[in-house]
Amino acid sequence: MDLYDLGLSETIKKEYEKNDSNFHLGRVVVENRKVYKVMTEKGEVAARVSGKMSYSASTISDYPKVGDWVLLDRDHDTEGDAIIHGVLTRKSTFSRGVAGNKSDEQTVATNIDKVFICMAFGHDYNLRRLERYMSIAWDSGAIPVVILTKSDLCDNLASHVLEVESIVLGVEVFAVNCLTGEGANLIRSNIKPRETVAFIGSSGVGKSTLINLLLEEEKMTVNTVRKDEKGRHTTSHREMIVLPSGGIVIDTPGMREIQVFHADLNTSFEDISDIAKRCKYSDCRHDEEPHCAVKQAVEEGILSSDRLLSYKKLFKELEYSKDREEMNSKIAEKKKIIRMMGSLDATKKMTHQKK
């Protein structure tokens, strides 16, 4: 396997060459509950993290994720698995708050060039949720693209595309009918050879069906959608697949919640950020402050009140997440010191007993 065909960059190669020559270089292609499949030059291997790496991990995001470039030993362990000893620097990371718990971060995919945010017409169509996806996507370091699936359920496609474009501000928007394949070629042409794209969205929006269209085969398992248009959970783990065209896609499980952990509100709400520059106070929260240009824009109909409310809600969530992250970091550091001191105490006791 030529690792360049799997997205290897010169930056990653140089970082790898600085490490111990006894390590193999590989990319994580499947992650399922800390059990991994890693693609190397010699083919795919099953792998798990080393005890040392697991011991030093402070959060679940410290473990390898699909898309990561990792260091593997040349020998297998007693169970036949390769051992992952390290994760190389991530050039991009799409992550969210863990569902139901805003204090923890969940990394969805790494080292991606583009994020394809999939939203279906019908029950799943929600502009406020799309704003959440966009905020996280811009923060990830990858380029967001919006894919509107199930276009057959939309009576006025052109007007809905314009509505979405007014929210995502300059980001490309494509509509696709997965039943007929209409629109799939446009999406295929937006995935270049050796480029990695992550498909993100709710359960049942058609991510796996769309990937099957791009693959031109039924590789990804697809379930039917319930009568209320709510998708049935199909993809249970993250998986990387190389397309016949040479592009690389990552299929991810559907997200029931999209909690904000890190986000780029300045880019995703660029319209509000630009208007806010005219506010009297530089730290204006667009609430009760006088001479607020943002509130004035809402009153004049230039800015939607729903969009401003969405911005303020995300801003508060982001502030809360930052506070929780700082607190968790301090707790993790304290636990690490306790573990180290515990080990030192145990060593001293053993030494004392030998004497």
XYZ file of C-alpha atoms in Angstrom:
355
model
C 0.000 0.000 0.000
C 1.392 3.376 -1.017
C 0.748 5.574 2.026
C 0.698 8.665 -0.182
C -2.498 7.250 -1.700
C -3.853 7.205 1.857
C -3.163 10.910 2.319
C 0.416 10.896 3.604
C 1.958 14.382 3.542
C 5.597 15.420 3.572
C 5.034 17.030 6.988
C 3.894 13.732 8.502
C 6.700 11.842 6.763
C 9.347 14.173 8.212
C 7.868 13.855 11.711
C 7.863 10.063 11.359
C 11.500 10.005 10.225
C 12.530 11.878 13.376
C 11.274 8.953 15.498
C 12.819 5.577 16.278
C 13.482 3.715 13.006
C 12.087 0.556 14.604
C 8.568 1.939 14.258
C 6.232 1.371 11.342
C 4.085 4.249 10.068
C 0.383 3.609 9.610
C -2.960 5.356 9.378
C -5.982 4.374 11.471
C -8.772 3.290 9.105
C -11.216 1.739 11.611
C -11.890 2.514 15.263
C -14.348 0.488 17.298
C -14.154 0.821 21.093
C -10.370 1.233 21.212
C -9.859 -1.672 18.812
C -8.186 -0.445 15.657
C -7.383 -1.417 12.111
C -4.326 0.371 10.795
C -3.152 0.519 7.190
C 0.618 0.259 6.666
C 2.821 -0.190 3.602
C 2.570 -3.943 4.141
C -1.203 -3.962 4.442
C -3.869 -3.738 7.128
C -3.118 -4.857 10.700
C -5.193 -5.128 13.870
C -3.808 -2.926 16.640
C -4.272 -1.660 20.166
C -2.542 1.053 22.190
C 0.440 0.326 24.397
C 0.030 0.211 28.159
C 2.266 3.262 28.503
C 0.177 5.258 26.049
C -3.064 4.240 27.748
C -1.628 5.150 31.153
C -0.561 8.629 30.043
C -3.840 9.471 28.246
C -5.712 12.223 30.103
C -8.889 12.167 27.974
C -10.520 9.949 25.363
C -9.266 12.353 22.689
C -5.681 11.329 23.512
C -6.356 7.880 22.051
C -5.929 7.248 18.303
C -8.851 8.225 16.097
C -9.777 7.406 12.520
C -7.525 9.494 10.301
C -4.601 9.533 12.741
C -1.075 8.688 11.634
C 0.410 6.399 14.266
C 3.674 4.706 15.223
C 3.514 0.904 15.361
C 6.110 -1.537 16.651
C 7.574 -4.022 14.210
C 6.581 -7.011 16.358
C 3.129 -8.154 17.433
C 2.066 -8.823 21.011
C 1.074 -12.211 22.403
C -2.505 -11.735 21.170
C -1.350 -11.136 17.606
C -2.117 -7.395 17.565
C 0.308 -4.660 16.599
C 0.994 -2.084 19.310
C 0.427 1.650 18.793
C 3.085 3.665 20.611
C 2.256 7.184 19.520
C 0.072 9.519 17.493
C 1.713 12.009 15.139
C 0.666 15.667 15.028
C -2.893 16.170 13.772
C -3.260 18.838 11.076
C -7.019 19.056 11.685
C -9.468 17.691 14.238
C -13.258 17.601 14.128
C -14.499 17.217 17.693
C -17.625 17.899 19.714
C -18.782 17.761 23.303
C -19.749 14.284 24.464
C -23.523 13.846 24.174
C -25.194 14.692 27.481
C -21.894 15.880 28.987
C -20.479 19.211 27.839
C -17.319 18.865 29.925
C -15.727 16.129 27.812
C -14.465 16.281 24.242
C -15.068 13.573 21.651
C -12.803 13.533 18.609
C -14.759 12.368 15.571
C -12.101 12.400 12.829
C -8.597 13.768 12.297
C -6.290 14.860 9.478
C -9.198 15.719 7.211
C -9.144 18.220 4.354
C -12.897 18.749 4.121
C -15.962 18.178 6.294
C -19.090 17.221 4.375
C -21.973 18.267 6.622
C -24.988 16.216 5.560
C -28.489 17.486 6.299
C -31.615 15.855 4.884
C -34.771 17.546 3.711
C -37.802 16.651 5.778
C -37.597 16.072 9.525
C -33.812 16.601 9.710
C -33.844 20.039 8.058
C -32.755 22.437 10.819
C -30.816 25.653 10.182
C -29.950 26.204 13.833
C -28.305 22.783 14.075
C -26.483 23.486 10.814
C -24.990 26.591 12.436
C -23.607 24.356 15.182
C -21.998 22.038 12.651
C -20.529 24.984 10.776
C -19.001 26.492 13.944
C -17.275 23.235 14.817
C -16.227 22.548 11.213
C -14.507 25.926 10.821
C -12.674 25.362 14.108
C -11.476 21.909 12.999
C -8.984 23.245 10.471
C -10.814 21.567 7.562
C -12.991 23.192 4.899
C -16.755 22.684 5.388
C -19.093 21.720 2.545
C -22.865 21.318 2.986
C -24.627 18.345 1.387
C -28.438 18.504 1.301
C -29.691 14.934 0.932
C -33.114 13.537 0.047
C -33.818 16.359 -2.395
C -36.844 14.372 -3.580
C -38.579 15.420 -0.332
C -38.191 19.130 -1.130
C -40.915 20.952 -3.088
C -38.915 24.125 -3.726
C -35.265 23.085 -3.943
C -33.848 26.345 -5.285
C -35.303 28.509 -2.499
C -34.120 26.096 0.209
C -30.593 26.044 -1.217
C -30.590 29.853 -1.139
C -31.807 29.765 2.473
C -28.957 27.453 3.453
C -26.416 29.531 1.532
C -27.503 32.606 3.523
C -26.563 30.733 6.711
C -23.250 29.151 5.666
C -21.845 32.329 4.068
C -19.789 31.391 1.021
C -19.518 27.655 1.718
C -20.389 25.368 -1.191
C -23.836 23.758 -0.982
C -24.871 20.696 -2.998
C -28.200 18.894 -3.196
C -28.360 15.170 -3.916
C -31.030 12.552 -4.465
C -29.511 9.284 -3.255
C -32.363 7.262 -4.802
C -31.605 8.420 -8.343
C -27.984 9.470 -7.894
C -28.764 12.997 -9.091
C -26.101 15.377 -7.786
C -23.617 12.619 -6.847
C -21.202 13.529 -9.657
C -20.847 17.087 -8.305
C -19.964 15.690 -4.895
C -17.547 13.162 -6.408
C -15.746 15.945 -8.282
C -15.230 17.770 -4.969
C -13.171 14.920 -3.511
C -9.714 15.066 -5.048
C -7.251 12.125 -5.125
C -5.396 11.709 -1.795
C -7.789 14.201 -0.161
C -9.555 13.096 3.046
C -13.220 13.980 3.574
C -15.299 13.234 6.683
C -19.064 12.747 6.314
C -20.866 14.221 9.342
C -24.575 14.373 10.155
C -27.542 12.914 11.977
C -28.576 9.266 11.778
C -30.568 8.458 8.668
C -29.573 11.473 6.555
C -28.074 9.158 3.946
C -24.312 9.375 4.604
C -23.715 5.661 3.998
C -26.027 5.627 0.966
C -24.131 8.554 -0.506
C -20.775 6.867 0.105
C -22.107 3.772 -1.670
C -22.938 5.988 -4.649
C -19.405 7.359 -4.646
C -17.987 3.838 -4.329
C -20.348 2.561 -7.027
C -20.961 -0.514 -4.863
C -22.951 -1.539 -1.766
C -20.080 -1.527 0.731
C -21.696 0.449 3.558
C -24.670 -1.122 5.358
C -27.827 0.939 4.935
C -31.044 0.686 6.945
C -34.463 1.989 6.025
C -35.880 5.176 7.527
C -38.846 5.115 9.894
C -42.214 6.554 8.899
C -41.570 9.691 10.980
C -38.474 10.300 8.795
C -36.121 9.822 11.761
C -33.128 7.787 10.660
C -32.285 4.405 12.093
C -28.740 4.168 13.382
C -26.656 2.366 10.739
C -22.959 3.147 11.094
C -21.795 1.982 14.536
C -18.132 2.851 14.169
C -15.851 5.204 12.252
C -14.289 3.874 9.072
C -12.004 5.211 6.348
C -12.511 4.123 2.741
C -10.533 4.850 -0.435
C -12.743 5.720 -3.416
C -12.077 4.419 -6.949
C -11.312 8.043 -7.906
C -8.491 8.138 -5.347
C -10.238 10.289 -2.745
C -10.502 9.139 0.868
C -13.740 9.309 2.859
C -14.513 8.740 6.538
C -17.988 7.515 7.458
C -19.056 8.416 11.001
C -21.950 7.314 13.227
C -24.975 9.601 13.203
C -24.986 12.340 15.833
C -28.126 12.687 17.930
C -26.634 15.722 19.675
C -24.042 18.235 18.521
C -22.627 19.769 21.670
C -20.109 22.564 21.244
C -16.689 22.017 22.823
C -14.480 24.080 20.495
C -15.955 26.374 17.854
C -15.070 29.227 15.516
C -17.990 31.630 15.865
C -16.181 34.512 14.163
C -16.071 32.615 10.874
C -19.373 30.741 11.064
C -21.180 33.939 12.143
C -19.086 36.312 10.077
C -22.119 38.500 9.374
C -22.647 39.131 13.091
C -18.917 39.616 13.695
C -18.760 42.279 10.968
C -21.801 44.145 12.299
C -20.446 43.919 15.878
C -17.429 46.003 14.864
C -19.786 49.005 14.833
C -20.988 48.425 18.413
C -20.025 51.151 20.902
C -18.369 48.658 23.264
C -15.731 46.197 22.038
C -16.963 43.564 24.521
C -20.645 44.075 23.659
C -22.755 40.967 24.232
C -25.619 42.353 22.131
C -27.989 42.154 25.054
C -28.771 45.289 27.099
C -25.814 47.437 26.063
C -26.628 50.843 24.489
C -25.650 51.655 20.893
C -25.471 47.983 19.914
C -25.161 47.728 16.117
C -26.202 44.058 16.159
C -29.502 44.729 17.929
C -30.109 47.606 15.556
C -29.522 45.277 12.586
C -32.199 42.940 13.973
C -34.640 45.829 14.436
C -34.043 46.946 10.854
C -34.552 43.440 9.487
C -30.959 43.138 8.272
C -30.231 40.278 10.674
C -32.562 37.453 11.740
C -33.465 37.441 15.456
C -33.300 33.620 15.369
C -29.739 33.742 14.053
C -28.683 36.179 16.780
C -30.313 33.981 19.425
C -28.445 30.958 18.030
C -25.164 32.893 18.140
C -25.689 33.974 21.758
C -26.600 30.435 22.811
C -23.477 28.978 21.176
C -21.352 31.750 22.698
C -22.560 30.844 26.197
C -21.983 27.123 25.584
C -18.470 27.857 24.361
C -17.682 29.923 27.454
C -18.976 27.118 29.677
C -16.922 24.516 27.783
C -13.754 26.601 28.144
C -14.289 26.883 31.911
C -14.946 23.139 32.190
C -11.914 22.324 30.033
C -9.670 24.424 32.259
C -11.039 22.732 35.367
C -10.716 19.250 33.831
C -7.138 20.022 32.837
C -6.282 20.918 36.423
C -8.001 17.760 37.718
C -6.175 15.585 35.154
C -2.824 17.106 36.108
C -3.545 16.518 39.787
C -4.448 12.863 39.116
C -1.270 12.434 37.087
C 0.837 13.786 39.971
C -0.965 11.475 42.409
C -0.271 8.466 40.148
C 3.390 9.435 39.846
C 3.749 10.047 43.574
C 1.992 6.762 44.244
C 4.517 4.991 42.057
C 7.404 6.771 43.791
C 6.040 5.849 47.216
C 5.683 2.213 46.137
C 9.299 2.197 44.872
C 10.570 3.691 48.131
C 8.673 1.084 50.157
C 10.120 -1.782 48.075
C 13.628 -0.350 48.419
C 13.172 0.036 52.181
C 11.896 -3.568 52.512
C 14.936 -4.939 50.637
C 17.234 -3.158 53.066
